[in-house]
Tab-separated table of C-alpha atoms and ligand atoms in Angstrom:
chain	number	residue	atom	x	y	z
G	1	MET	CA	-22.631	-2.123	-23.164
G	2	GLU	CA	-25.886	0.084	-22.816
G	3	PHE	CA	-25.786	2.859	-20.432
G	4	PHE	CA	-28.401	2.320	-18.043
G	5	THR	CA	-27.480	-1.371	-17.633
G	6	GLY	CA	-23.713	-0.751	-17.254
G	7	ASP	CA	-24.561	2.336	-14.788
G	8	TRP	CA	-27.248	-0.354	-12.445
G	9	LEU	CA	-24.453	-3.448	-13.055
G	10	ASN	CA	-21.092	-1.357	-11.760
G	11	ALA	CA	-23.833	0.268	-8.670
G	12	ILE	CA	-24.399	-3.127	-7.607
G	13	VAL	CA	-21.326	-4.963	-8.125
G	14	ARG	CA	-19.637	-1.448	-6.929
G	15	LEU	CA	-21.986	-1.676	-3.197
G	16	ALA	CA	-20.592	-5.472	-3.604
G	17	HIS	CA	-17.857	-4.998	-3.336
G	18	VAL	CA	-17.329	-2.276	-0.606
G	19	ILE	CA	-20.168	-4.602	1.639
G	20	PHE	CA	-17.952	-7.563	1.270
G	21	GLY	CA	-14.651	-5.382	1.663
G	22	ILE	CA	-16.318	-3.915	5.333
G	23	GLY	CA	-17.141	-7.437	6.689
G	24	TRP	CA	-13.873	-8.701	5.492
G	25	ILE	CA	-11.671	-5.892	6.664
G	26	GLY	CA	-13.759	-5.647	9.929
G	27	ALA	CA	-13.378	-9.037	10.564
G	28	SER	CA	-9.763	-9.113	10.400
G	29	PHE	CA	-9.554	-5.125	12.524
G	30	TYR	CA	-11.528	-6.800	15.483
G	31	PHE	CA	-9.392	-9.946	15.425
G	32	MET	CA	-6.687	-7.939	16.286
G	33	TRP	CA	-7.551	-5.848	18.880
G	34	LEU	CA	-9.003	-8.649	20.292
G	35	ASP	CA	-5.939	-9.865	20.837
G	36	ALA	CA	-4.750	-7.314	21.690
G	37	ASN	CA	-7.351	-6.392	24.128
G	38	MET	CA	-7.635	-10.398	25.314
G	39	ALA	CA	-7.359	-10.631	29.763
G	40	LYS	CA	-6.168	-13.604	31.497
G	41	PRO	CA	-9.469	-14.421	33.109
G	42	VAL	CA	-9.958	-12.763	37.254
G	43	GLN	CA	-10.812	-16.512	38.520
G	44	PRO	CA	-8.958	-18.994	36.826
G	45	LYS	CA	-10.307	-21.375	34.229
G	46	THR	CA	-9.183	-24.616	32.488
G	47	GLY	CA	-8.206	-24.488	28.660
G	48	VAL	CA	-8.958	-19.773	29.282
G	49	GLU	CA	-6.475	-18.043	28.096
G	50	GLY	CA	-8.591	-14.939	27.629
G	51	GLU	CA	-11.248	-13.497	27.920
G	52	LEU	CA	-13.311	-10.082	27.454
G	53	TRP	CA	-16.114	-8.585	28.470
G	54	MET	CA	-17.896	-5.751	25.775
G	55	VAL	CA	-21.657	-4.087	25.517
G	56	HIS	CA	-23.122	-3.971	22.235
G	57	SER	CA	-26.297	-3.124	20.533
G	58	GLY	CA	-28.189	-3.770	23.604
G	59	GLY	CA	-26.157	-6.816	25.273
G	60	PHE	CA	-23.790	-7.860	26.849
G	61	TYR	CA	-21.190	-10.201	25.167
G	62	ARG	CA	-18.208	-12.074	27.108
G	63	VAL	CA	-15.417	-13.771	24.598
G	64	GLU	CA	-12.895	-16.410	26.102
G	65	LYS	CA	-9.635	-17.138	24.007
G	66	ILE	CA	-9.392	-21.062	24.583
G	67	HIS	CA	-7.217	-23.714	24.237
G	68	VAL	CA	-10.355	-26.926	23.228
G	69	SER	CA	-9.896	-30.042	24.427
G	70	PRO	CA	-10.331	-32.936	21.331
G	71	ALA	CA	-13.922	-33.622	23.381
G	72	GLU	CA	-14.690	-30.732	23.360
G	73	MET	CA	-13.896	-29.231	19.492
G	74	PRO	CA	-17.556	-27.135	18.135
G	75	PRO	CA	-19.602	-29.132	15.216
G	76	HIS	CA	-19.780	-25.818	13.800
G	77	LEU	CA	-16.945	-23.343	13.771
G	78	HIS	CA	-17.629	-20.151	12.287
G	79	TRP	CA	-14.254	-18.999	9.674
G	80	PHE	CA	-14.699	-15.613	8.520
G	81	LYS	CA	-13.404	-16.802	4.985
G	82	TRP	CA	-16.188	-16.099	2.062
G	83	GLU	CA	-16.124	-11.784	2.860
G	84	ALA	CA	-11.982	-12.340	1.711
G	85	ALA	CA	-13.436	-14.627	-1.518
G	86	PHE	CA	-16.198	-12.379	-2.517
G	87	THR	CA	-14.669	-9.449	-1.722
G	88	GLY	CA	-11.613	-10.775	-4.405
G	89	ILE	CA	-13.815	-11.938	-6.746
G	90	THR	CA	-16.561	-8.724	-6.482
G	91	GLY	CA	-12.822	-6.843	-6.759
G	92	PHE	CA	-11.847	-8.611	-9.985
G	93	MET	CA	-15.606	-7.528	-11.433
G	94	MET	CA	-15.329	-3.966	-10.841
G	95	LEU	CA	-11.745	-4.251	-12.638
G	96	CYS	CA	-13.491	-5.855	-15.888
G	97	LEU	CA	-17.374	-3.966	-15.317
G	98	VAL	CA	-14.893	-0.322	-15.385
G	99	PHE	CA	-11.124	-0.801	-16.827
G	100	TYR	CA	-11.715	-3.801	-19.686
G	101	ALA	CA	-15.017	-2.448	-20.822
G	102	ASP	CA	-14.273	0.942	-21.052
G	103	ALA	CA	-10.084	1.084	-21.849
G	104	SER	CA	-10.169	3.543	-24.088
G	105	VAL	CA	-11.831	5.925	-21.540
G	106	TYR	CA	-10.982	4.431	-17.869
G	107	LEU	CA	-7.476	2.560	-18.670
G	108	ILE	CA	-5.432	3.650	-21.523
G	109	ASP	CA	-3.105	6.659	-22.253
G	110	PRO	CA	-2.284	7.319	-25.931
G	111	ALA	CA	0.391	9.860	-24.904
G	112	LYS	CA	2.174	6.993	-22.696
G	113	ALA	CA	0.681	3.718	-24.670
G	114	ASP	CA	-0.659	3.352	-27.670
G	115	LEU	CA	-3.262	-0.028	-27.508
G	116	THR	CA	-6.097	-1.430	-28.728
G	117	PRO	CA	-8.165	-2.070	-25.728
G	118	VAL	CA	-7.343	-5.871	-26.370
G	119	GLN	CA	-3.673	-5.141	-25.699
G	120	ALA	CA	-4.298	-3.644	-22.459
G	121	THR	CA	-7.089	-5.761	-21.082
G	122	PHE	CA	-3.744	-8.662	-21.509
G	123	ILE	CA	-1.489	-6.801	-20.259
G	124	GLY	CA	-3.698	-5.542	-17.191
G	125	ILE	CA	-4.431	-9.271	-16.743
G	126	VAL	CA	-1.191	-11.126	-17.430
G	127	THR	CA	0.331	-8.199	-14.391
G	128	LEU	CA	-1.994	-9.285	-11.699
G	129	LEU	CA	-1.546	-13.193	-12.508
G	130	ALA	CA	2.585	-12.906	-12.635
G	131	GLY	CA	2.675	-10.733	-9.730
G	132	TRP	CA	0.349	-12.709	-7.676
G	133	ALA	CA	2.694	-16.119	-8.941
G	134	ALA	CA	5.419	-13.986	-7.967
G	135	TYR	CA	4.254	-13.157	-4.455
G	136	GLU	CA	3.381	-16.423	-3.508
G	137	GLY	CA	6.619	-17.978	-5.261
G	138	LEU	CA	9.099	-15.575	-2.709
G	139	TRP	CA	6.941	-16.468	0.540
G	140	ARG	CA	6.857	-20.124	-0.808
G	141	SER	CA	10.885	-19.973	-1.535
G	142	GLN	CA	13.539	-20.865	1.055
G	143	PHE	CA	14.646	-17.346	1.252
G	144	GLY	CA	10.993	-16.444	1.913
G	145	GLN	CA	10.551	-19.470	4.716
G	146	LYS	CA	13.773	-17.531	6.223
G	147	GLY	CA	11.274	-15.138	7.128
G	148	GLY	CA	13.125	-10.810	8.784
G	149	TRP	CA	13.191	-8.031	6.412
G	150	PRO	CA	14.888	-9.029	3.700
G	151	PRO	CA	11.841	-10.933	1.794
G	152	LEU	CA	9.791	-7.687	3.131
G	153	ALA	CA	11.951	-5.646	1.951
G	154	ALA	CA	11.959	-7.840	-1.847
G	155	THR	CA	7.741	-7.788	-2.188
G	156	PHE	CA	7.864	-3.738	-1.649
G	157	LEU	CA	10.533	-3.640	-4.531
G	158	LEU	CA	8.312	-6.199	-6.617
G	159	ILE	CA	4.866	-4.283	-6.058
G	160	ALA	CA	6.305	-1.211	-6.016
G	161	GLY	CA	7.987	-2.536	-9.995
G	162	ILE	CA	5.145	-3.355	-10.528
G	163	ALA	CA	3.966	0.508	-9.813
G	164	VAL	CA	6.444	1.620	-12.501
G	165	PHE	CA	6.228	-0.415	-14.436
G	166	LEU	CA	1.849	-0.064	-15.086
G	167	SER	CA	2.550	3.522	-14.238
G	168	GLN	CA	4.330	4.012	-17.636
G	169	ILE	CA	1.767	2.120	-20.251
G	170	PHE	CA	-1.239	2.677	-18.214
G	171	SER	CA	-3.558	6.047	-17.691
G	172	GLY	CA	-3.126	6.742	-13.982
G	173	ARG	CA	-5.931	5.588	-12.836
G	174	GLY	CA	-5.402	2.327	-14.720
G	175	ALA	CA	-1.750	1.862	-13.069
G	176	PHE	CA	-3.305	2.736	-9.428
G	177	LEU	CA	-6.602	0.111	-9.741
G	178	HIS	CA	-4.045	-2.270	-11.339
G	179	VAL	CA	-1.678	-2.266	-8.439
G	180	GLY	CA	-4.377	-2.346	-5.627
G	181	GLY	CA	-5.932	-5.136	-7.028
G	182	LEU	CA	-2.679	-7.295	-7.255
G	183	MET	CA	-2.441	-6.339	-3.748
G	184	GLY	CA	-5.872	-7.344	-3.349
G	185	ILE	CA	-5.987	-10.370	-4.435
G	186	ILE	CA	-2.925	-11.396	-2.351
G	187	MET	CA	-4.440	-10.814	-0.042
G	188	SER	CA	-7.793	-12.448	-0.651
G	189	ALA	CA	-5.595	-15.471	-2.022
G	190	SER	CA	-3.612	-15.708	1.289
G	191	VAL	CA	-6.073	-16.739	3.172
G	192	TRP	CA	-7.541	-19.206	0.938
G	193	THR	CA	-3.700	-20.957	0.165
G	194	VAL	CA	-1.937	-20.400	3.309
G	195	ILE	CA	-4.281	-19.053	6.351
G	196	VAL	CA	-7.920	-21.593	5.957
G	197	PRO	CA	-5.892	-24.207	5.079
G	198	GLY	CA	-3.351	-23.500	8.221
G	199	GLN	CA	-6.518	-23.315	10.862
G	200	GLN	CA	-7.476	-26.843	8.802
G	201	GLN	CA	-4.740	-28.753	9.696
G	202	LEU	CA	-5.144	-26.723	13.125
G	203	ILE	CA	-8.275	-28.227	13.760
G	204	GLN	CA	-7.787	-32.009	12.586
G	205	ALA	CA	-4.392	-32.338	14.910
G	206	THR	CA	-7.083	-30.412	18.007
G	207	ARG	CA	-9.445	-33.464	16.599
G	208	GLU	CA	-7.003	-36.211	16.731
G	209	GLY	CA	-5.661	-34.703	20.039
G	210	ARG	CA	-2.377	-33.905	18.346
G	211	LYS	CA	0.165	-30.523	18.437
G	212	GLY	CA	-0.554	-28.434	15.278
G	213	ASP	CA	2.801	-28.148	13.219
G	214	PRO	CA	4.204	-24.945	13.791
G	215	ALA	CA	4.909	-24.257	10.582
G	216	TYR	CA	1.575	-24.147	9.103
G	217	ALA	CA	0.634	-21.637	11.851
G	218	ALA	CA	3.941	-19.994	11.603
G	219	ALA	CA	3.371	-19.034	7.477
G	220	ALA	CA	-0.481	-18.638	8.352
G	221	LYS	CA	0.950	-15.437	10.986
G	222	GLN	CA	3.245	-14.145	8.360
G	223	ARG	CA	0.515	-13.778	5.752
G	224	SER	CA	-2.185	-12.058	8.432
G	225	VAL	CA	0.604	-9.721	8.851
G	226	HIS	CA	1.377	-9.148	5.418
G	227	ASN	CA	-2.514	-8.835	4.515
G	228	ASN	CA	-2.319	-6.335	7.938
G	229	TYR	CA	-0.389	-4.147	6.896
G	230	MET	CA	-1.379	-3.942	2.757
G	231	THR	CA	-4.584	-2.946	4.209
G	232	LEU	CA	-4.406	0.765	3.946
G	233	PRO	CA	-2.646	1.158	1.467
G	234	VAL	CA	-4.649	-1.100	0.134
G	235	VAL	CA	-8.011	1.084	0.878
G	236	PHE	CA	-5.986	4.694	0.000
G	237	ILE	CA	-5.512	3.631	-3.827
G	238	MET	CA	-9.086	1.909	-4.194
G	239	LEU	CA	-10.297	5.531	-3.194
G	240	SER	CA	-7.513	7.672	-5.429
G	241	GLY	CA	-9.806	7.904	-7.846
G	242	HIS	CA	-11.158	11.424	-6.149
G	243	TYR	CA	-7.994	13.148	-5.880
G	244	PRO	CA	-6.888	13.160	-9.699
G	245	SER	CA	-3.635	15.123	-7.554
G	246	THR	CA	-2.570	11.441	-6.522
G	247	TYR	CA	-2.579	8.949	-10.232
G	248	GLY	CA	-2.519	12.580	-12.581
G	249	HIS	CA	0.271	12.872	-11.104
G	250	PRO	CA	3.709	12.867	-13.642
G	251	GLN	CA	5.545	10.868	-11.432
G	252	ASN	CA	2.614	8.968	-10.262
G	253	TRP	CA	4.526	5.855	-9.679
G	254	LEU	CA	6.025	7.462	-6.620
G	255	VAL	CA	2.809	9.807	-5.213
G	256	LEU	CA	1.753	5.987	-4.435
G	257	ILE	CA	4.400	4.703	-2.658
G	258	LEU	CA	4.938	6.954	-0.632
G	259	ALA	CA	1.783	6.873	-0.074
G	260	ALA	CA	1.598	3.679	1.029
G	261	LEU	CA	4.305	4.327	3.438
G	262	VAL	CA	2.631	6.799	4.893
G	263	ALA	CA	-0.524	4.386	5.272
G	264	MET	CA	1.826	1.179	6.575
G	265	ALA	CA	3.748	3.643	8.620
G	266	VAL	CA	-0.351	5.241	10.485
G	267	ASN	CA	-0.746	0.524	10.593
G	268	HIS	CA	1.893	0.082	12.148
G	269	PHE	CA	0.618	2.779	15.369
G	270	LEU	CA	-2.397	1.577	14.885
G	271	ASN	CA	-1.273	-2.139	15.725
G	272	MET	CA	1.226	-0.215	18.904
G	273	HIS	CA	-2.134	0.681	20.145
G	274	ASN	CA	-4.128	-2.338	20.027
G	275	LYS	CA	-1.369	-3.678	21.995
G	276	GLY	CA	-1.374	-0.465	24.327
G	277	GLU	CA	2.101	0.681	23.544
G	278	MET	CA	1.879	4.018	22.596
G	279	LYS	CA	4.789	4.551	20.615
G	280	ALA	CA	5.109	8.777	18.777
G	281	TRP	CA	7.370	7.238	16.270
G	282	PRO	CA	5.867	5.658	13.040
G	283	LEU	CA	3.352	8.699	13.809
G	284	LEU	CA	6.783	10.746	13.249
G	285	LEU	CA	7.793	8.278	10.711
G	286	ALA	CA	4.091	8.732	8.079
G	287	ALA	CA	4.072	12.702	9.151
G	288	ALA	CA	7.612	12.600	7.817
G	289	ILE	CA	7.734	10.873	4.458
G	290	PHE	CA	4.153	12.544	3.799
G	291	VAL	CA	5.860	16.036	3.609
G	292	PRO	CA	7.914	15.128	0.737
G	293	LEU	CA	4.482	13.569	-0.451
G	294	TYR	CA	2.864	17.022	0.220
G	295	TRP	CA	5.662	18.328	-1.679
G	296	LEU	CA	5.844	16.669	-4.909
G	297	THR	CA	2.229	16.816	-5.221
G	298	THR	CA	2.180	20.162	-5.555
G	299	GLN	CA	5.051	20.140	-8.455
G	300	GLY	CA	2.609	19.190	-11.070
G	301	THR	CA	3.062	19.431	-14.258
G	302	GLY	CA	0.276	22.794	-15.048
G	303	SER	CA	0.201	25.421	-12.933
G	304	ALA	CA	-2.227	28.030	-13.103
G	305	SER	CA	-0.231	31.204	-11.918
G	306	LEU	CA	-0.128	34.048	-14.039
G	307	LYS	CA	2.675	34.318	-16.170
G	308	PRO	CA	4.588	37.991	-16.933
G	309	GLY	CA	3.764	40.108	-20.205
G	310	GLU	CA	0.164	37.151	-20.603
G	311	ALA	CA	-2.304	38.613	-23.085
G	312	PRO	CA	-5.703	38.754	-21.759
G	313	VAL	CA	-7.889	36.272	-22.625
G	314	ALA	CA	-11.110	36.967	-24.149
G	315	PHE	CA	-13.687	34.607	-22.655
G	316	ALA	CA	-15.582	33.464	-26.087
G	317	GLU	CA	-12.181	31.596	-26.633
G	318	VAL	CA	-12.453	29.663	-24.015
G	319	ARG	CA	-15.803	28.755	-24.727
G	320	ALA	CA	-15.199	27.265	-27.970
G	321	VAL	CA	-12.302	24.908	-26.264
G	322	ILE	CA	-15.074	23.896	-24.074
G	323	ALA	CA	-17.625	23.429	-26.514
G	324	GLY	CA	-14.498	21.107	-28.822
G	325	ARG	CA	-13.458	19.235	-26.425
G	326	CYS	CA	-15.327	19.020	-23.568
G	327	ASN	CA	-19.405	19.721	-24.262
G	328	SER	CA	-19.407	16.168	-26.113
G	329	CYS	CA	-19.305	14.265	-22.909
G	330	HIS	CA	-20.245	17.522	-19.989
G	331	ALA	CA	-23.540	18.817	-21.688
G	332	ALA	CA	-26.681	17.993	-20.320
G	333	LYS	CA	-27.542	15.976	-23.462
G	334	PRO	CA	-23.870	14.558	-23.896
G	335	THR	CA	-23.304	13.258	-27.985
G	336	ASP	CA	-20.144	10.446	-26.442
G	337	ASP	CA	-20.703	6.873	-27.832
G	338	THR	CA	-19.506	5.840	-24.274
G	339	PHE	CA	-21.452	8.723	-21.980
G	340	LYS	CA	-25.246	8.487	-22.659
G	341	GLN	CA	-25.805	11.545	-18.672
G	342	PRO	CA	-23.053	14.074	-18.000
G	343	PRO	CA	-20.824	12.563	-15.950
G	344	ASN	CA	-20.333	13.141	-11.999
G	345	GLY	CA	-23.911	15.666	-13.457
G	346	LEU	CA	-21.448	18.417	-14.415
G	347	VAL	CA	-22.767	20.498	-17.328
G	348	LEU	CA	-20.453	23.397	-18.849
G	349	GLU	CA	-22.936	24.556	-21.092
G	350	THR	CA	-23.162	28.076	-19.850
G	351	PRO	CA	-20.701	31.091	-19.123
G	352	GLN	CA	-21.395	31.129	-15.289
G	353	LYS	CA	-21.302	27.112	-15.246
G	354	ILE	CA	-17.939	27.565	-16.487
G	355	ARG	CA	-17.000	30.439	-14.084
G	356	ALA	CA	-17.910	28.471	-10.947
G	357	ASN	CA	-16.230	24.755	-11.819
G	358	ALA	CA	-12.865	27.548	-12.616
G	359	GLN	CA	-11.005	25.855	-9.721
G	360	LYS	CA	-12.136	21.831	-10.750
G	361	ILE	CA	-11.554	22.704	-14.123
G	362	ASN	CA	-8.040	23.818	-13.572
G	363	ALA	CA	-7.135	20.623	-11.357
G	364	ARG	CA	-8.137	18.684	-13.803
G	365	VAL	CA	-7.566	19.958	-17.482
G	366	VAL	CA	-4.179	22.467	-15.901
G	367	LEU	CA	-2.678	20.149	-12.715
G	368	THR	CA	-2.860	17.384	-13.621
G	369	GLN	CA	-4.183	16.842	-16.786
G	370	THR	CA	-7.337	14.126	-16.342
G	371	MET	CA	-9.441	15.770	-18.348
G	372	PRO	CA	-10.387	14.514	-20.843
G	373	PRO	CA	-9.893	11.274	-20.330
G	374	ALA	CA	-7.259	9.511	-22.300
G	375	ASN	CA	-7.608	12.820	-24.006
G	376	LYS	CA	-10.551	11.178	-26.087
G	377	THR	CA	-10.813	14.547	-27.767
G	378	GLU	CA	-7.568	15.300	-28.027
G	379	MET	CA	-7.066	18.444	-26.878
G	380	THR	CA	-3.704	20.054	-27.206
G	381	ASP	CA	-1.187	21.939	-25.491
G	382	GLU	CA	-2.120	25.839	-26.348
G	383	GLU	CA	-5.430	25.136	-25.365
G	384	ARG	CA	-4.542	23.917	-21.988
G	385	ALA	CA	-2.801	26.294	-21.995
G	386	LEU	CA	-4.967	29.064	-22.522
G	387	ILE	CA	-6.943	27.987	-19.922
G	388	ARG	CA	-4.697	27.820	-17.608
G	389	ALA	CA	-4.060	32.011	-18.615
G	390	TRP	CA	-7.841	32.507	-18.208
G	391	ILE	CA	-7.870	31.048	-14.977
G	392	ALA	CA	-5.096	32.490	-13.554
G	393	GLN	CA	-6.606	35.733	-14.937
G	394	GLY	CA	-9.313	35.624	-12.672
G	395	SER	CA	-12.319	33.594	-15.037
G	396	ARG	CA	-14.087	36.780	-15.746
G	397	LEU	CA	-16.655	36.213	-18.230
G	398	ASP	CA	-16.136	39.057	-20.658
X	102	HEC	C1	-15.352	11.410	-23.017
X	102	HEC	C2	-15.858	12.425	-21.536
X	102	HEC	C3	-15.602	13.510	-21.188
X	102	HEC	C4	-14.864	14.391	-21.397
X	102	HEC	C5	-14.460	14.592	-23.278
X	102	HEC	C6	-14.707	15.369	-20.675
X	102	HEC	N1	-14.557	14.348	-19.768
X	102	HEC	FE1	-14.544	15.711	-17.244
X	102	HEC	N2	-15.251	13.965	-16.850
X	102	HEC	C7	-15.987	12.904	-17.524
X	102	HEC	C8	-16.282	11.357	-16.880
X	102	HEC	C9	-16.338	10.258	-16.694
X	102	HEC	C10	-15.600	12.410	-15.116
X	102	HEC	C11	-15.644	11.541	-14.186
X	102	HEC	C12	-14.416	10.572	-13.883
X	102	HEC	C13	-14.298	11.509	-12.911
X	102	HEC	O1	-13.960	12.102	-12.332
X	102	HEC	O2	-12.615	10.871	-13.691
X	102	HEC	C14	-15.291	13.978	-15.541
X	102	HEC	C15	-14.996	14.402	-14.706
X	102	HEC	C16	-14.435	15.644	-14.699
X	102	HEC	C17	-14.452	17.194	-13.759
X	102	HEC	C18	-14.750	16.687	-12.265
X	102	HEC	C19	-15.536	16.695	-11.776
X	102	HEC	C20	-16.073	16.382	-10.356
X	102	HEC	O3	-16.984	16.742	-9.974
X	102	HEC	O4	-15.070	16.768	-9.556
X	102	HEC	C21	-14.150	17.486	-14.374
X	102	HEC	C22	-13.721	19.563	-13.555
X	102	HEC	C23	-13.806	17.862	-15.759
X	102	HEC	N3	-14.537	16.381	-15.717
X	102	HEC	C24	-13.831	18.414	-16.893
X	102	HEC	C25	-14.049	18.247	-17.930
X	102	HEC	C26	-13.244	19.186	-18.492
X	102	HEC	C27	-13.191	20.741	-18.092
X	102	HEC	C28	-13.104	19.164	-20.092
X	102	HEC	C29	-12.917	19.332	-21.753
X	102	HEC	C30	-11.393	20.222	-20.881
X	102	HEC	C31	-13.334	16.741	-19.536
X	102	HEC	N4	-13.825	16.905	-18.740
X	102	HEC	C32	-13.866	16.572	-21.255
X	102	HEC	C33	-15.674	12.556	-18.985
X	102	HEC	C34	-15.700	13.766	-19.561
């Protein structure tokens, strides 16, 4: 795609995705909070289960949670369902724009699997669909309907298994974003396949003056709880592109699983806190999982420490490597076929700029080896070792 068109399209779709996501997740957090904070009305009112007073943006608001009788059924109800649909749709568009349109930069890692862009795109889409179908099948089966821990554990293993599989064939970022995308698809599809139909039958039953079918309500509740616990892990995955120490780790699937567990434990703490139960154990659990996670990420492949007896590296050699492997993109006027502007504004053409960015270069070239992307310019291990030694020796310019 033409560079500027691609950039603007990316910016607009990403913005839409984030805004819809805020609308959806924000509303669901708000309703969790509302439910937890509703109090019995001071003066009992017929049909009112709970009420709540709030002050916001220059006004007072009173919310009531009520049992409606058929006669009181309002003609218009707000559903909060389009946010979920559009978050899902724009999310899939982002996946296409970033990972499928530029598969050779972002999705394919020839060191893991030498796929063509068509093959990689096919595997990505099939994995998303199969993962979602497996989740639906699991929760619609007898096993899932029974509830309890076993189907939850099976769901966790399913998603973790897909994370392991994808990390073996895709670039780190590609694998992470597909796992996040799968969870996002599960979440937004649940709204439409289970939660909204559950609410629809409740409305229908109320209109007809009968009691709703408790099985629908139970399934809707189940999916809402899943969505709630997937929220923080998904948001973490969506932001992980900024943190190469996560997706760039050789065991990045383990980093992802542990980080998801930390996020879910924190989520549990927040849920309990909302209910007015201040319990320390979820936070302690989160910390207990974070310690090995932190340790794991410090054990990357590379290391910038000085090795004994290492010959001093001349800056001229470093500069030649950067000119050969980096400047096709990281230059004021890149010559790369995809990048017509220096990515992240990073220009590595002068000694001063190279030196000033030594720690960033260390992170991407030595520690996580996430640059060059998909090793597009075929940097060798010897060249990485040279950069490592130069940085360990104090990134000198002589
Ligand atoms: C094919 C183009 C391409 C090549 C070649 C390339 N990079 Fe990058 N680089 C990118 C892109 C795209 C990004 C932004 C996305 C990301 O961070 O992964 C980036 C980001 C970076 C960043 C992060 C900048 C920041 O602000 O955090 C560093 C550091 C970096 N590259 C260093 C290098 C070095 C050193 C080389 C050569 C060994 C190199 N890159 C080769 C495309 C390239």
